[in-house]
Each structure stands twice: as C-alpha cells, then as structure tokens.
CSV table of C-alpha atoms in Angstrom, one decimal:
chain,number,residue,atom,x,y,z
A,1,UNK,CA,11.7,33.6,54.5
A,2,UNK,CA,8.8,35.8,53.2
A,3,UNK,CA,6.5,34.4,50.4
A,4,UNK,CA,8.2,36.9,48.2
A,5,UNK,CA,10.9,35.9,48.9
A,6,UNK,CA,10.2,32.5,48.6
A,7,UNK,CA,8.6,33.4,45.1
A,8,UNK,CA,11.6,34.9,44.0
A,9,UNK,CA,13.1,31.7,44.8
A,10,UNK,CA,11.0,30.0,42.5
A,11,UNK,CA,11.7,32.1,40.0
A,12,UNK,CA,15.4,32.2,39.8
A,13,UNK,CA,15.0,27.8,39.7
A,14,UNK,CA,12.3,28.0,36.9
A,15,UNK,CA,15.0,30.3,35.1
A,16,UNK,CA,17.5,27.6,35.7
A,17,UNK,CA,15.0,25.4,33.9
A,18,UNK,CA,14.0,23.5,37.6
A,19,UNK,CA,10.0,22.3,38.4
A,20,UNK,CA,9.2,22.2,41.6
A,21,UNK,CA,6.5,19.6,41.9
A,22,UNK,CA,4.3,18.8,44.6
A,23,UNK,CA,3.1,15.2,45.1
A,24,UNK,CA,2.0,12.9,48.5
A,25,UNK,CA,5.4,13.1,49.6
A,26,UNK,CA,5.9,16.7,49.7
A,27,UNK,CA,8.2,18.3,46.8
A,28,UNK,CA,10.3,17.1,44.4
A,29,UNK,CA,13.2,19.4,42.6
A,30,UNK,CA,12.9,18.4,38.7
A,31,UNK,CA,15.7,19.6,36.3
A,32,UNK,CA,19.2,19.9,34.6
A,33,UNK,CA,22.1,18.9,37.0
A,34,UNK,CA,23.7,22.2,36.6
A,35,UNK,CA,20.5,23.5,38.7
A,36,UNK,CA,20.8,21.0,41.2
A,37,UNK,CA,23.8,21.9,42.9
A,38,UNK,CA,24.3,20.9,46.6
A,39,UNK,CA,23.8,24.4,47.6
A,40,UNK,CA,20.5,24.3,45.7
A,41,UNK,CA,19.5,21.0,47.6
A,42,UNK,CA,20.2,22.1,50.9
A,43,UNK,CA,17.9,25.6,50.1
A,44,UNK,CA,15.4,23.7,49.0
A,45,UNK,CA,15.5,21.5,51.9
A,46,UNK,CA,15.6,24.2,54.8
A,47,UNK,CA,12.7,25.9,52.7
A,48,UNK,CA,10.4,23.0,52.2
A,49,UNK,CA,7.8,23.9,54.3
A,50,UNK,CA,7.4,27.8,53.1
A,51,UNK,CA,7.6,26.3,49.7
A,52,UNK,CA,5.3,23.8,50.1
A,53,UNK,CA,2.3,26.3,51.7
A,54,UNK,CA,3.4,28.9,48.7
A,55,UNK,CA,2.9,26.6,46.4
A,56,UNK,CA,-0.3,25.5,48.0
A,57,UNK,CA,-1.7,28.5,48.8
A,58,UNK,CA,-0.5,29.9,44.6
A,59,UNK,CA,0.2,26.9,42.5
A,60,UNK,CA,0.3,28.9,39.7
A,61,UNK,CA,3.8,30.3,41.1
A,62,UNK,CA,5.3,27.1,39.8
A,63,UNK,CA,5.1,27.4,36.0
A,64,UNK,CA,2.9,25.8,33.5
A,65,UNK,CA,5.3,23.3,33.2
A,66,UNK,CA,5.4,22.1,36.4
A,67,UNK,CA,1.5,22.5,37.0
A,68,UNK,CA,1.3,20.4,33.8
A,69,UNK,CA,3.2,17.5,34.7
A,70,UNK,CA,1.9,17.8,38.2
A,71,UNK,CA,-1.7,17.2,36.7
A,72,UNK,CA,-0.6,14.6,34.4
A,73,UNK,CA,1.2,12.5,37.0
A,74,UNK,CA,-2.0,12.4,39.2
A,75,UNK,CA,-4.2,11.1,36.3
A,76,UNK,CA,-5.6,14.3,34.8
A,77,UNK,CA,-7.0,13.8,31.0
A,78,UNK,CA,-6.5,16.4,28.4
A,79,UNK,CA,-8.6,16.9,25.6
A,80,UNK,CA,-9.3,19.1,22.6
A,81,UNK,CA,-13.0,18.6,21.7
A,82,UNK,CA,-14.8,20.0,18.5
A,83,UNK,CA,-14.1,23.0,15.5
A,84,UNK,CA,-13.7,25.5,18.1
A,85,UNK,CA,-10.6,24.3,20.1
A,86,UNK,CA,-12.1,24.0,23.1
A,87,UNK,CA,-10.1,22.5,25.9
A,88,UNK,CA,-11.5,19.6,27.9
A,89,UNK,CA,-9.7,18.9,31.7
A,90,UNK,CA,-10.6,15.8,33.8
A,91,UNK,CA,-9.6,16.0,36.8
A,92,UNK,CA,-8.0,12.8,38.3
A,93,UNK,CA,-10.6,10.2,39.3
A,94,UNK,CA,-13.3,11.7,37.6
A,95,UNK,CA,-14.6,10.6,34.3
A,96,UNK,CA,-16.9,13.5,33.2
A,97,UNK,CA,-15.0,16.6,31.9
A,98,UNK,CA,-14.9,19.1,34.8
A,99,UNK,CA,-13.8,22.5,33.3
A,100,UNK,CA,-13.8,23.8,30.0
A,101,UNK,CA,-12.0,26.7,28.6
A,102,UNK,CA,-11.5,28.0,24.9
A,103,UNK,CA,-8.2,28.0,24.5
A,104,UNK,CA,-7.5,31.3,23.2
A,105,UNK,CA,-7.7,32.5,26.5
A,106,UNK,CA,-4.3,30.5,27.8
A,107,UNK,CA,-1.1,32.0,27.9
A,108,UNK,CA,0.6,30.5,24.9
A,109,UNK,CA,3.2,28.5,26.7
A,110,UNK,CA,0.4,27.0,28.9
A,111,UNK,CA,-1.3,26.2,25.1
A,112,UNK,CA,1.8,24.7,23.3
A,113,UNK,CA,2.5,22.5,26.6
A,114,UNK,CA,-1.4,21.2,26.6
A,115,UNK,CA,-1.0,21.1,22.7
A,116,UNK,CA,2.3,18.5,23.3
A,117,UNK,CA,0.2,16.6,26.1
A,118,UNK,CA,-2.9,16.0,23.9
A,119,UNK,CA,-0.3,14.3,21.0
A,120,UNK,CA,1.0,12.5,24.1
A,121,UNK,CA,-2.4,11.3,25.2
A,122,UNK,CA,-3.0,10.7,21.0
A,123,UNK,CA,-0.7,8.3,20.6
A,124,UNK,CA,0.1,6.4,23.8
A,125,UNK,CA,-4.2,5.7,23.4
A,126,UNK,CA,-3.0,4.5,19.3
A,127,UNK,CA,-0.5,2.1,21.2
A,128,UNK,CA,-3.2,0.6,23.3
A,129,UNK,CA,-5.9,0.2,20.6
C-alpha cells in the first residue's frame, strides 16, 4: 500500500466519522459501529504498520479530531489566555506553556474543537475546586 493510498484510507474512515488514534500500544479505531465493520477491522489490521509510520511521519492526516483527543489523552493542557484569544498548549509533562498561537490562524473546526476542550478543562477544574 502506497502512503496515498493509505491516506485515502484515512480519509474515506474520517468520512465514516472513524479516529484513528495512536497511543503506546499502536492504533486504536474510534467510531460509530456502522464504520467498524469486520471488513474494516481486518483492513485496519493488515495496514497497521503503513498506518502507523503515515500517521507518524504526517499526524496531521488524522483529523483535528483525532489529533485532539490524542493530545488530551496523553495529558496535554489547553488554554485561552488574555483579550486577544491567544491559545496556550502544554505539552504533556511539561508545566510551562510550550507553543502559542493566535487562534485566528486555526482552521475553524481545529478552533471549535479546542474551544469545546477548554469548557472541558473549565469545568472538570470547577469540580475539583
């Protein structure tokens, strides 16, 4: 399978509404049951390794979604800091902001995702207090 191929791939599951995540134990198929046939499965399976160096090598490939949740699930911290909407990300592990980017520059869906994370972050931090 070529990586366009394999990008194709992608594409016709994150259509279906499918993230393909990558975690310590290689990659996980996340979606609806109607995209997670057995014929689906067994792709997935005898493409795991050319997915899992595409998705290495382009993570981006995978959807907002998916590289969302993927951050999120490995500790990443989101944050909207000051008047000018300027998007804090701390990477997992690290406690100093790393990157900052004005969020005007993200693809909207990228925006409304972080915007949904950061009221996630909100009020799971309101719970603790």
């Amino acid at each position: 399978m070529t990586a366009d191929t394999c990008r194709a791939l992608v594409a016709r599951l994150r259509w279906r509404g499918v993230r393909l995540i990558v975690d310590s134990e290689g990659l996980e198929a996340r979606g609806p049951s109607f995209a997670l046939k057995d014929d689906v499965m067994v792709e997935l399976r005898a493409r795991k390794a050319e997915l899992l160096a595409l998705l290495a090598a382009e993570p981006e490939v995978a959807g907002p979604e998916a590289l969302l949740e993927q951050l999120t699930e490995r500790g990443a911290v989101f944050e909207v800091l000051g008047p000018r909407d300027l998007l804090w990300f701390a990477p997992p592990g690290v406690s100093t902001p790393a990157i900052a980017a004005a969020v005007a520059t993200l693809k909207p869906e990228l925006v409304s995702l972080l915007r949904r994370q950061l009221r996630a972050n909100a009020a799971d931090r309101g719970r603790r207090e």
